[in-house]
Amino acid sequence: MDKKVVWLRLTDRKRLPVLYIIVPCYNEEKVLPVTSGMFLEKIIRLEAEKKISAGSRILFVNDGSKDATWQIISNLAAQDEHYIGISQSRNRGHQNAVLAGLMEAKDLCDITISIDCDGQDDINAMDAMVDAYLDGCEVVYGVRSNRQTDTFFKRFTAEGFYRLMNWMGVEVVFNHADYRLISSRVLQEFKNFREVNIFLRGMVPLVGFKSTSVYYERAKRLAGESHYPLKKMLALAFDGITSLSVKPIRMIMSLGLIVALLSFVGIIWAVVGEFTGATVSGWASTVCIVCFMGGIQLLCIGVIGEYIGKIYLETKARPRYIISERTYDREQSREDISEN
Ligand code: UDP
Ligand code: MG
């Protein structure tokens, strides 16, 4: 799409927005026939209520499913123009599937809402999300108000996940998964975050812009099984922490400092022991060397880690600034210059 058109779309908030609902699907043949109708009903209702424009779509992202998911999506697309689909060449995981959908949609619509296809996220929260967008927000996070339907184990591990992330220096919205509205304007900036290890929940807040949250109750999966057992959740947390925070490296550095200090105390203790004659010969010198080496080594690893952390952040080549407002029309000024 030509740049001018994109720009007009990004700045024009007066006309009704085109909404793309992004739905990642992996082996969901059981639940898709149930939820696809719910999505369609919602989009038609939003259109009728004049909140979104008629060109709005439901974009399914097939994440390399091994069952009949793609077949179902293709059939849906043939039945109703609101349904469209893309398919990844292989399974890449939930985060990549959502990203693929967002990048596919960014030049075609004004707003996207990403939602799981299993009916767990309350579709009715979309109304409040679109309202918040119409009120001027560019990002709207869907936050689970309670987890009554989750088992104690799932609730405990899932909430522990958010606490761990925050403690480790990753800014995430508590109890918000990947149910959120993002405007195409934010997506145009988001595409400049070129990292390969993606953790959308931590990256979207980095882009900034006006945001808010809407609350909804998390329901049970309508059919099929969860693809996020504890093992995958831990892997996601580990990925999120290591791709967004260098705090673990800082912790090695702090540990090194503490050990170095303790070693210093140990050395004094050994020397005092030597002079008071309370030790066997050779003990003091051995303890001194062990303490010294231990302390120095951890401290040095910490310093090296600090540099590796910097290199790591540099390799991500994230944008260093993002402009959200201008008092003038930049594209217009550019055209004026090229005409003269
Ligand atoms: N999903 C995906 N690729 C995967 C795993 C999951 O696209 O490799 C999709 C899945 O179809 C669903 C969403 O991600 O729409 C969330 O997965 P799930 O419901 O299994 O996770 P849970 O809600 O139990 O955390
Ligand atoms: Mg689910």
mmCIF file of C-alpha atoms and ligand atoms in Angstrom:
data_model
loop_
_atom_site.group_PDB
_atom_site.id
_atom_site.type_symbol
_atom_site.label_atom_id
_atom_site.label_comp_id
_atom_site.label_asym_id
_atom_site.label_seq_id
_atom_site.Cartn_x
_atom_site.Cartn_y
_atom_site.Cartn_z
ATOM 1 C CA MET A 1 0.000 0.000 0.000
ATOM 2 C CA ASP A 2 1.259 3.443 -0.839
ATOM 3 C CA LYS A 3 2.658 5.432 2.042
ATOM 4 C CA LYS A 4 0.249 8.309 1.642
ATOM 5 C CA VAL A 5 -2.786 6.057 2.047
ATOM 6 C CA VAL A 6 -1.330 4.520 5.200
ATOM 7 C CA TRP A 7 -0.651 7.959 6.604
ATOM 8 C CA LEU A 8 -4.192 9.155 5.898
ATOM 9 C CA ARG A 9 -5.557 6.072 7.574
ATOM 10 C CA LEU A 10 -3.361 6.554 10.624
ATOM 11 C CA THR A 11 -4.388 10.130 11.129
ATOM 12 C CA ASP A 12 -8.054 9.867 10.239
ATOM 13 C CA ARG A 13 -9.971 9.094 13.393
ATOM 14 C CA LYS A 14 -13.212 10.638 12.230
ATOM 15 C CA ARG A 15 -14.512 7.844 10.081
ATOM 16 C CA LEU A 16 -15.503 4.434 11.434
ATOM 17 C CA PRO A 17 -12.478 2.181 12.024
ATOM 18 C CA VAL A 18 -11.899 -1.034 10.104
ATOM 19 C CA LEU A 19 -11.425 -3.812 12.687
ATOM 20 C CA TYR A 20 -9.447 -7.001 12.135
ATOM 21 C CA ILE A 21 -9.910 -9.703 14.763
ATOM 22 C CA ILE A 22 -6.722 -11.796 14.842
ATOM 23 C CA VAL A 23 -7.258 -15.394 15.898
ATOM 24 C CA PRO A 24 -4.279 -17.776 16.249
ATOM 25 C CA CYS A 25 -5.282 -21.423 15.804
ATOM 26 C CA TYR A 26 -3.269 -24.550 16.469
ATOM 27 C CA ASN A 27 -5.023 -27.915 16.233
ATOM 28 C CA GLU A 28 -8.375 -26.348 17.037
ATOM 29 C CA GLU A 29 -10.752 -28.419 14.883
ATOM 30 C CA LYS A 30 -12.929 -29.118 17.918
ATOM 31 C CA VAL A 31 -13.457 -25.543 19.025
ATOM 32 C CA LEU A 32 -13.278 -23.531 15.776
ATOM 33 C CA PRO A 33 -16.721 -24.525 14.486
ATOM 34 C CA VAL A 34 -18.191 -23.270 17.790
ATOM 35 C CA THR A 35 -16.308 -19.994 18.228
ATOM 36 C CA SER A 36 -16.112 -18.857 14.580
ATOM 37 C CA GLY A 37 -19.863 -18.153 14.658
ATOM 38 C CA MET A 38 -19.448 -16.121 17.841
ATOM 39 C CA PHE A 39 -16.768 -13.941 16.247
ATOM 40 C CA LEU A 40 -18.940 -13.373 13.173
ATOM 41 C CA GLU A 41 -21.939 -12.435 15.288
ATOM 42 C CA LYS A 42 -19.841 -9.956 17.246
ATOM 43 C CA ILE A 43 -18.365 -8.269 14.185
ATOM 44 C CA ILE A 44 -21.772 -7.963 12.515
ATOM 45 C CA ARG A 45 -23.246 -6.474 15.692
ATOM 46 C CA LEU A 46 -20.411 -3.947 16.036
ATOM 47 C CA GLU A 47 -20.958 -2.970 12.400
ATOM 48 C CA ALA A 48 -24.687 -2.572 12.973
ATOM 49 C CA GLU A 49 -24.047 -0.412 16.037
ATOM 50 C CA LYS A 50 -21.889 1.834 13.847
ATOM 51 C CA LYS A 51 -18.789 1.308 15.955
ATOM 52 C CA ILE A 52 -16.720 -0.246 13.189
ATOM 53 C CA SER A 53 -16.804 -0.033 9.422
ATOM 54 C CA ALA A 54 -18.187 -2.626 7.051
ATOM 55 C CA GLY A 55 -14.794 -3.738 5.754
ATOM 56 C CA SER A 56 -13.956 -5.402 9.087
ATOM 57 C CA ARG A 57 -12.681 -8.978 9.054
ATOM 58 C CA ILE A 58 -11.911 -12.028 11.195
ATOM 59 C CA LEU A 59 -8.363 -13.110 10.340
ATOM 60 C CA PHE A 60 -7.510 -16.680 11.348
ATOM 61 C CA VAL A 61 -3.829 -17.568 11.585
ATOM 62 C CA ASN A 62 -3.298 -21.281 11.208
ATOM 63 C CA ASP A 63 -0.128 -22.076 13.139
ATOM 64 C CA GLY A 64 0.933 -25.223 11.272
ATOM 65 C CA SER A 65 -1.945 -27.346 12.617
ATOM 66 C CA LYS A 66 -1.817 -31.075 12.059
ATOM 67 C CA ASP A 67 -5.572 -31.589 12.124
ATOM 68 C CA ALA A 68 -8.384 -30.189 9.953
ATOM 69 C CA THR A 69 -8.052 -26.602 11.249
ATOM 70 C CA TRP A 70 -6.926 -25.119 7.906
ATOM 71 C CA GLN A 71 -9.664 -26.975 6.071
ATOM 72 C CA ILE A 72 -12.228 -25.465 8.438
ATOM 73 C CA ILE A 73 -10.767 -21.972 7.982
ATOM 74 C CA SER A 74 -10.819 -22.342 4.172
ATOM 75 C CA ASN A 75 -14.452 -23.439 4.285
ATOM 76 C CA LEU A 76 -15.398 -20.512 6.514
ATOM 77 C CA ALA A 77 -13.646 -18.083 4.129
ATOM 78 C CA ALA A 78 -15.653 -19.496 1.242
ATOM 79 C CA GLN A 79 -18.905 -19.093 3.186
ATOM 80 C CA ASP A 80 -18.688 -15.506 4.406
ATOM 81 C CA GLU A 81 -16.524 -12.593 3.282
ATOM 82 C CA HIS A 82 -15.905 -11.579 6.899
ATOM 83 C CA TYR A 83 -13.704 -14.645 7.368
ATOM 84 C CA ILE A 84 -10.194 -14.635 5.972
ATOM 85 C CA GLY A 85 -7.206 -16.806 6.850
ATOM 86 C CA ILE A 86 -3.466 -17.163 6.551
ATOM 87 C CA SER A 87 -1.446 -20.265 7.270
ATOM 88 C CA GLN A 88 2.094 -20.505 8.629
ATOM 89 C CA SER A 89 4.393 -22.948 6.873
ATOM 90 C CA ARG A 90 4.887 -24.809 10.173
ATOM 91 C CA ASN A 91 4.108 -24.528 13.860
ATOM 92 C CA ARG A 92 5.982 -21.552 15.329
ATOM 93 C CA GLY A 93 4.126 -21.069 18.594
ATOM 94 C CA HIS A 94 1.363 -18.786 19.816
ATOM 95 C CA GLN A 95 3.413 -15.555 19.996
ATOM 96 C CA ASN A 96 4.678 -15.870 16.428
ATOM 97 C CA ALA A 97 1.208 -16.716 15.164
ATOM 98 C CA VAL A 98 -0.249 -13.568 16.753
ATOM 99 C CA LEU A 99 2.643 -11.500 15.360
ATOM 100 C CA ALA A 100 2.087 -12.916 11.860
ATOM 101 C CA GLY A 101 -1.571 -11.906 12.075
ATOM 102 C CA LEU A 102 -0.808 -8.407 13.361
ATOM 103 C CA MET A 103 1.781 -7.753 10.651
ATOM 104 C CA GLU A 104 -0.567 -9.090 7.986
ATOM 105 C CA ALA A 105 -3.324 -6.761 9.182
ATOM 106 C CA LYS A 106 -1.351 -3.592 9.905
ATOM 107 C CA ASP A 107 -1.803 -2.015 6.457
ATOM 108 C CA LEU A 108 -5.328 -3.255 5.916
ATOM 109 C CA CYS A 109 -7.186 -1.940 8.946
ATOM 110 C CA ASP A 110 -7.314 0.750 11.622
ATOM 111 C CA ILE A 111 -7.524 -1.492 14.665
ATOM 112 C CA THR A 112 -6.748 -5.116 15.509
ATOM 113 C CA ILE A 113 -7.977 -7.220 18.396
ATOM 114 C CA SER A 114 -6.040 -10.417 19.060
ATOM 115 C CA ILE A 115 -7.978 -13.154 20.822
ATOM 116 C CA ASP A 116 -7.589 -16.899 21.434
ATOM 117 C CA CYS A 117 -9.901 -19.110 19.432
ATOM 118 C CA ASP A 118 -11.033 -21.296 22.339
ATOM 119 C CA GLY A 119 -13.738 -19.011 23.756
ATOM 120 C CA GLN A 120 -11.848 -18.407 27.022
ATOM 121 C CA ASP A 121 -11.549 -14.670 26.428
ATOM 122 C CA ASP A 122 -14.917 -12.955 26.739
ATOM 123 C CA ILE A 123 -15.847 -11.743 23.258
ATOM 124 C CA ASN A 124 -18.146 -9.100 24.768
ATOM 125 C CA ALA A 125 -15.130 -7.189 26.118
ATOM 126 C CA MET A 126 -14.515 -6.134 22.500
ATOM 127 C CA ASP A 127 -17.255 -3.513 22.782
ATOM 128 C CA ALA A 128 -15.435 -1.769 25.625
ATOM 129 C CA MET A 129 -12.137 -2.085 23.748
ATOM 130 C CA VAL A 130 -13.523 -0.406 20.629
ATOM 131 C CA ASP A 131 -15.171 2.285 22.816
ATOM 132 C CA ALA A 132 -11.808 2.980 24.458
ATOM 133 C CA TYR A 133 -10.232 3.297 21.000
ATOM 134 C CA LEU A 134 -12.970 5.702 19.913
ATOM 135 C CA ASP A 135 -12.188 7.666 23.090
ATOM 136 C CA GLY A 136 -8.601 8.115 21.933
ATOM 137 C CA CYS A 137 -6.666 5.086 23.251
ATOM 138 C CA GLU A 138 -4.271 3.326 20.887
ATOM 139 C CA VAL A 139 -3.754 0.153 22.964
ATOM 140 C CA VAL A 140 -6.395 -1.526 25.132
ATOM 141 C CA TYR A 141 -5.362 -4.456 27.335
ATOM 142 C CA GLY A 142 -7.885 -7.154 28.190
ATOM 143 C CA VAL A 143 -7.323 -8.040 31.844
ATOM 144 C CA ARG A 144 -8.771 -11.082 33.590
ATOM 145 C CA SER A 145 -10.750 -9.852 36.572
ATOM 146 C CA ASN A 146 -10.863 -13.275 38.180
ATOM 147 C CA ARG A 147 -9.809 -16.819 37.509
ATOM 148 C CA GLN A 148 -12.632 -18.616 39.250
ATOM 149 C CA THR A 149 -12.937 -21.136 36.450
ATOM 150 C CA ASP A 150 -9.226 -22.004 36.463
ATOM 151 C CA THR A 151 -8.019 -24.811 38.711
ATOM 152 C CA PHE A 152 -6.099 -23.737 41.828
ATOM 153 C CA PHE A 153 -2.892 -24.990 40.248
ATOM 154 C CA LYS A 154 -3.389 -23.033 37.003
ATOM 155 C CA ARG A 155 -4.346 -19.886 38.937
ATOM 156 C CA PHE A 156 -1.376 -20.168 41.280
ATOM 157 C CA THR A 157 1.154 -20.803 38.504
ATOM 158 C CA ALA A 158 -0.337 -18.192 36.165
ATOM 159 C CA GLU A 159 -0.377 -15.422 38.792
ATOM 160 C CA GLY A 160 3.101 -16.447 39.936
ATOM 161 C CA PHE A 161 4.151 -15.981 36.302
ATOM 162 C CA TYR A 162 3.161 -12.276 36.311
ATOM 163 C CA ARG A 163 4.788 -11.650 39.707
ATOM 164 C CA LEU A 164 8.019 -13.294 38.570
ATOM 165 C CA MET A 165 8.049 -11.237 35.381
ATOM 166 C CA ASN A 166 7.605 -7.963 37.241
ATOM 167 C CA TRP A 167 10.189 -8.892 39.842
ATOM 168 C CA MET A 168 12.641 -9.709 37.083
ATOM 169 C CA GLY A 169 12.269 -6.253 35.582
ATOM 170 C CA VAL A 170 9.838 -6.986 32.738
ATOM 171 C CA GLU A 171 6.981 -4.512 32.590
ATOM 172 C CA VAL A 172 3.806 -6.545 32.049
ATOM 173 C CA VAL A 173 0.164 -5.762 32.799
ATOM 174 C CA PHE A 174 -0.906 -8.095 35.624
ATOM 175 C CA ASN A 175 -3.258 -10.859 34.460
ATOM 176 C CA HIS A 176 -3.246 -9.642 30.875
ATOM 177 C CA ALA A 177 -2.501 -12.289 28.266
ATOM 178 C CA ASP A 178 -2.715 -11.626 24.557
ATOM 179 C CA TYR A 179 -6.294 -10.384 24.330
ATOM 180 C CA ARG A 180 -5.829 -6.763 23.357
ATOM 181 C CA LEU A 181 -6.685 -4.027 20.918
ATOM 182 C CA ILE A 182 -3.789 -2.411 19.058
ATOM 183 C CA SER A 183 -4.297 0.367 16.525
ATOM 184 C CA SER A 184 -2.532 0.113 13.166
ATOM 185 C CA ARG A 185 -0.715 3.305 14.088
ATOM 186 C CA VAL A 186 0.990 1.486 16.973
ATOM 187 C CA LEU A 187 1.619 -1.531 14.734
ATOM 188 C CA GLN A 188 3.448 0.689 12.231
ATOM 189 C CA GLU A 189 5.880 1.507 15.045
ATOM 190 C CA PHE A 190 5.851 -2.019 16.428
ATOM 191 C CA LYS A 191 7.157 -3.432 13.149
ATOM 192 C CA ASN A 192 10.480 -1.704 13.954
ATOM 193 C CA PHE A 193 10.967 -4.015 16.936
ATOM 194 C CA ARG A 194 12.866 -6.562 14.914
ATOM 195 C CA GLU A 195 13.824 -9.084 17.565
ATOM 196 C CA VAL A 196 13.341 -12.778 16.930
ATOM 197 C CA ASN A 197 12.519 -13.879 20.495
ATOM 198 C CA ILE A 198 9.177 -12.253 20.954
ATOM 199 C CA PHE A 199 7.141 -11.800 24.095
ATOM 200 C CA LEU A 200 4.286 -9.572 22.979
ATOM 201 C CA ARG A 201 2.983 -8.813 26.479
ATOM 202 C CA GLY A 202 6.274 -7.213 27.412
ATOM 203 C CA MET A 203 6.958 -5.571 24.040
ATOM 204 C CA VAL A 204 3.664 -3.780 23.411
ATOM 205 C CA PRO A 205 4.044 -1.554 26.537
ATOM 206 C CA LEU A 206 7.506 -0.573 25.221
ATOM 207 C CA VAL A 207 5.920 1.058 22.180
ATOM 208 C CA GLY A 208 4.003 3.466 24.421
ATOM 209 C CA PHE A 209 1.040 5.607 23.288
ATOM 210 C CA LYS A 210 -2.178 6.140 25.212
ATOM 211 C CA SER A 211 -3.444 2.870 26.653
ATOM 212 C CA THR A 212 -6.024 1.543 29.059
ATOM 213 C CA SER A 213 -7.396 -1.782 30.338
ATOM 214 C CA VAL A 214 -10.800 -3.415 30.196
ATOM 215 C CA TYR A 215 -11.710 -6.207 32.602
ATOM 216 C CA TYR A 216 -13.407 -9.490 31.789
ATOM 217 C CA GLU A 217 -13.975 -12.861 33.371
ATOM 218 C CA ARG A 218 -11.945 -15.701 31.989
ATOM 219 C CA ALA A 219 -14.133 -18.658 30.991
ATOM 220 C CA LYS A 220 -13.367 -22.328 30.508
ATOM 221 C CA ARG A 221 -12.132 -23.631 27.177
ATOM 222 C CA LEU A 222 -15.199 -24.497 25.086
ATOM 223 C CA ALA A 223 -13.622 -27.626 23.579
ATOM 224 C CA GLY A 224 -10.236 -29.203 22.899
ATOM 225 C CA GLU A 225 -7.200 -28.987 25.166
ATOM 226 C CA SER A 226 -4.842 -26.281 26.395
ATOM 227 C CA HIS A 227 -1.479 -25.992 24.616
ATOM 228 C CA TYR A 228 0.059 -24.206 27.588
ATOM 229 C CA PRO A 229 1.015 -26.737 30.231
ATOM 230 C CA LEU A 230 3.346 -25.644 33.051
ATOM 231 C CA LYS A 231 6.434 -26.563 31.024
ATOM 232 C CA LYS A 232 5.496 -24.245 28.159
ATOM 233 C CA MET A 233 4.499 -21.486 30.582
ATOM 234 C CA LEU A 234 7.886 -21.666 32.286
ATOM 235 C CA ALA A 235 9.571 -21.586 28.882
ATOM 236 C CA LEU A 236 7.523 -18.493 27.978
ATOM 237 C CA ALA A 237 8.445 -16.792 31.263
ATOM 238 C CA PHE A 238 12.119 -17.587 30.725
ATOM 239 C CA ASP A 239 11.928 -16.264 27.167
ATOM 240 C CA GLY A 240 10.150 -13.125 28.324
ATOM 241 C CA ILE A 241 12.684 -12.400 31.043
ATOM 242 C CA THR A 242 15.773 -13.058 28.968
ATOM 243 C CA SER A 243 14.508 -11.116 25.965
ATOM 244 C CA LEU A 244 13.323 -8.046 27.857
ATOM 245 C CA SER A 245 15.473 -7.714 30.937
ATOM 246 C CA VAL A 246 19.154 -7.835 31.850
ATOM 247 C CA LYS A 247 18.264 -8.109 35.535
ATOM 248 C CA PRO A 248 19.516 -11.728 35.822
ATOM 249 C CA ILE A 249 22.966 -10.487 34.750
ATOM 250 C CA ARG A 250 22.777 -7.693 37.315
ATOM 251 C CA MET A 251 21.968 -10.350 39.918
ATOM 252 C CA ILE A 252 25.199 -12.205 39.088
ATOM 253 C CA MET A 253 27.021 -8.914 39.535
ATOM 254 C CA SER A 254 25.395 -8.349 42.961
ATOM 255 C CA LEU A 255 26.147 -11.913 43.964
ATOM 256 C CA GLY A 256 29.767 -11.371 42.924
ATOM 257 C CA LEU A 257 29.985 -8.275 45.111
ATOM 258 C CA ILE A 258 28.502 -10.076 48.109
ATOM 259 C CA VAL A 259 30.832 -13.056 47.676
ATOM 260 C CA ALA A 260 33.819 -10.721 47.261
ATOM 261 C CA LEU A 261 32.889 -8.949 50.514
ATOM 262 C CA LEU A 262 32.405 -12.245 52.369
ATOM 263 C CA SER A 263 35.743 -13.440 50.999
ATOM 264 C CA PHE A 264 37.412 -10.346 52.355
ATOM 265 C CA VAL A 265 35.994 -11.121 55.797
ATOM 266 C CA GLY A 266 37.145 -14.737 55.342
ATOM 267 C CA ILE A 267 40.679 -13.607 54.549
ATOM 268 C CA ILE A 268 40.843 -11.452 57.709
ATOM 269 C CA TRP A 269 39.489 -14.370 59.736
ATOM 270 C CA ALA A 270 42.142 -16.731 58.308
ATOM 271 C CA VAL A 271 44.962 -14.270 58.920
ATOM 272 C CA VAL A 272 43.823 -13.655 62.524
ATOM 273 C CA GLY A 273 43.603 -17.435 63.033
ATOM 274 C CA GLU A 274 47.126 -17.840 61.705
ATOM 275 C CA PHE A 275 48.592 -15.281 64.122
ATOM 276 C CA THR A 276 46.697 -16.555 67.156
ATOM 277 C CA GLY A 277 48.010 -20.007 66.305
ATOM 278 C CA ALA A 278 44.524 -21.552 66.324
ATOM 279 C CA THR A 279 44.988 -23.324 62.991
ATOM 280 C CA VAL A 280 47.071 -26.069 61.460
ATOM 281 C CA SER A 281 49.796 -24.823 59.166
ATOM 282 C CA GLY A 282 48.814 -24.238 55.533
ATOM 283 C CA TRP A 283 45.093 -23.749 56.341
ATOM 284 C CA ALA A 284 45.167 -19.957 56.333
ATOM 285 C CA SER A 285 46.922 -19.610 53.002
ATOM 286 C CA THR A 286 44.564 -22.131 51.347
ATOM 287 C CA VAL A 287 41.439 -20.368 52.674
ATOM 288 C CA CYS A 288 42.812 -16.994 51.587
ATOM 289 C CA ILE A 289 43.420 -18.196 48.022
ATOM 290 C CA VAL A 290 40.015 -19.911 47.713
ATOM 291 C CA CYS A 291 38.152 -16.877 49.059
ATOM 292 C CA PHE A 292 40.117 -14.455 46.893
ATOM 293 C CA MET A 293 39.664 -16.443 43.685
ATOM 294 C CA GLY A 294 35.971 -17.102 44.335
ATOM 295 C CA GLY A 295 35.193 -13.444 44.976
ATOM 296 C CA ILE A 296 37.255 -12.070 42.101
ATOM 297 C CA GLN A 297 35.902 -14.603 39.613
ATOM 298 C CA LEU A 298 32.218 -13.937 40.279
ATOM 299 C CA LEU A 299 32.807 -10.204 40.221
ATOM 300 C CA CYS A 300 34.584 -10.458 36.875
ATOM 301 C CA ILE A 301 31.874 -12.647 35.388
ATOM 302 C CA GLY A 302 29.375 -10.024 36.527
ATOM 303 C CA VAL A 303 31.286 -7.247 34.764
ATOM 304 C CA ILE A 304 31.614 -9.295 31.576
ATOM 305 C CA GLY A 305 27.901 -10.110 31.853
ATOM 306 C CA GLU A 306 27.101 -6.415 32.028
ATOM 307 C CA TYR A 307 28.813 -5.920 28.651
ATOM 308 C CA ILE A 308 27.117 -8.974 27.163
ATOM 309 C CA GLY A 309 23.812 -7.518 28.335
ATOM 310 C CA LYS A 310 24.585 -4.288 26.471
ATOM 311 C CA ILE A 311 25.595 -6.181 23.320
ATOM 312 C CA TYR A 312 22.394 -8.197 23.590
ATOM 313 C CA LEU A 313 20.231 -5.101 23.758
ATOM 314 C CA GLU A 314 22.150 -3.515 20.875
ATOM 315 C CA THR A 315 21.656 -6.531 18.620
ATOM 316 C CA LYS A 316 17.915 -6.140 18.987
ATOM 317 C CA ALA A 317 18.213 -2.813 17.154
ATOM 318 C CA ARG A 318 15.022 -1.511 18.715
ATOM 319 C CA PRO A 319 13.885 1.990 17.780
ATOM 320 C CA ARG A 320 15.392 4.593 20.109
ATOM 321 C CA TYR A 321 12.456 6.958 19.984
ATOM 322 C CA ILE A 322 8.897 7.004 18.724
ATOM 323 C CA ILE A 323 7.038 10.226 17.942
ATOM 324 C CA SER A 324 3.390 10.177 18.937
ATOM 325 C CA GLU A 325 2.247 13.701 18.070
ATOM 326 C CA ARG A 326 3.194 16.512 15.686
ATOM 327 C CA THR A 327 1.811 20.011 15.429
ATOM 328 C CA TYR A 328 2.173 19.874 11.642
ATOM 329 C CA ASP A 329 1.438 17.477 8.811
ATOM 330 C CA ARG A 330 4.819 15.969 7.987
ATOM 331 C CA GLU A 331 3.778 14.290 4.738
ATOM 332 C CA GLN A 332 2.294 17.558 3.502
ATOM 333 C CA SER A 333 5.499 19.442 4.331
ATOM 334 C CA ARG A 334 7.527 16.839 2.461
ATOM 335 C CA GLU A 335 5.318 17.219 -0.590
ATOM 336 C CA ASP A 336 5.585 21.004 -0.445
ATOM 337 C CA ILE A 337 9.363 20.729 -0.415
ATOM 338 C CA SER A 338 9.507 18.304 -3.327
ATOM 339 C CA GLU A 339 7.168 20.506 -5.374
ATOM 340 C CA ASN A 340 9.344 23.590 -4.889
HETATM 341 N N1 UDP B 1 -1.795 -21.541 19.764
HETATM 342 C C1 UDP B 1 -1.051 -21.349 18.601
HETATM 343 N N2 UDP B 1 0.137 -22.018 18.451
HETATM 344 C C2 UDP B 1 0.645 -22.868 19.416
HETATM 345 C C3 UDP B 1 -0.114 -23.027 20.615
HETATM 346 C C4 UDP B 1 -1.315 -22.349 20.747
HETATM 347 O O1 UDP B 1 -1.455 -20.584 17.726
HETATM 348 O O2 UDP B 1 1.709 -23.438 19.206
HETATM 349 C C5 UDP B 1 -3.077 -20.820 19.923
HETATM 350 C C6 UDP B 1 -4.258 -21.690 20.289
HETATM 351 O O3 UDP B 1 -4.890 -22.206 19.148
HETATM 352 C C7 UDP B 1 -5.139 -20.726 21.055
HETATM 353 C C8 UDP B 1 -4.155 -19.780 21.722
HETATM 354 O O4 UDP B 1 -2.927 -19.929 21.018
HETATM 355 O O5 UDP B 1 -5.978 -19.973 20.203
HETATM 356 C C9 UDP B 1 -3.955 -20.058 23.204
HETATM 357 O O6 UDP B 1 -3.622 -21.408 23.433
HETATM 358 P P1 UDP B 1 -4.297 -22.292 24.585
HETATM 359 O O7 UDP B 1 -5.753 -21.991 24.667
HETATM 360 O O8 UDP B 1 -3.938 -23.705 24.324
HETATM 361 O O9 UDP B 1 -3.555 -21.754 25.885
HETATM 362 P P2 UDP B 1 -4.183 -21.460 27.349
HETATM 363 O O10 UDP B 1 -5.390 -20.599 27.129
HETATM 364 O O11 UDP B 1 -4.536 -22.765 27.943
HETATM 365 O O12 UDP B 1 -3.104 -20.741 28.119
HETATM 366 MG MG MG B 2 -6.937 -21.104 26.029
#
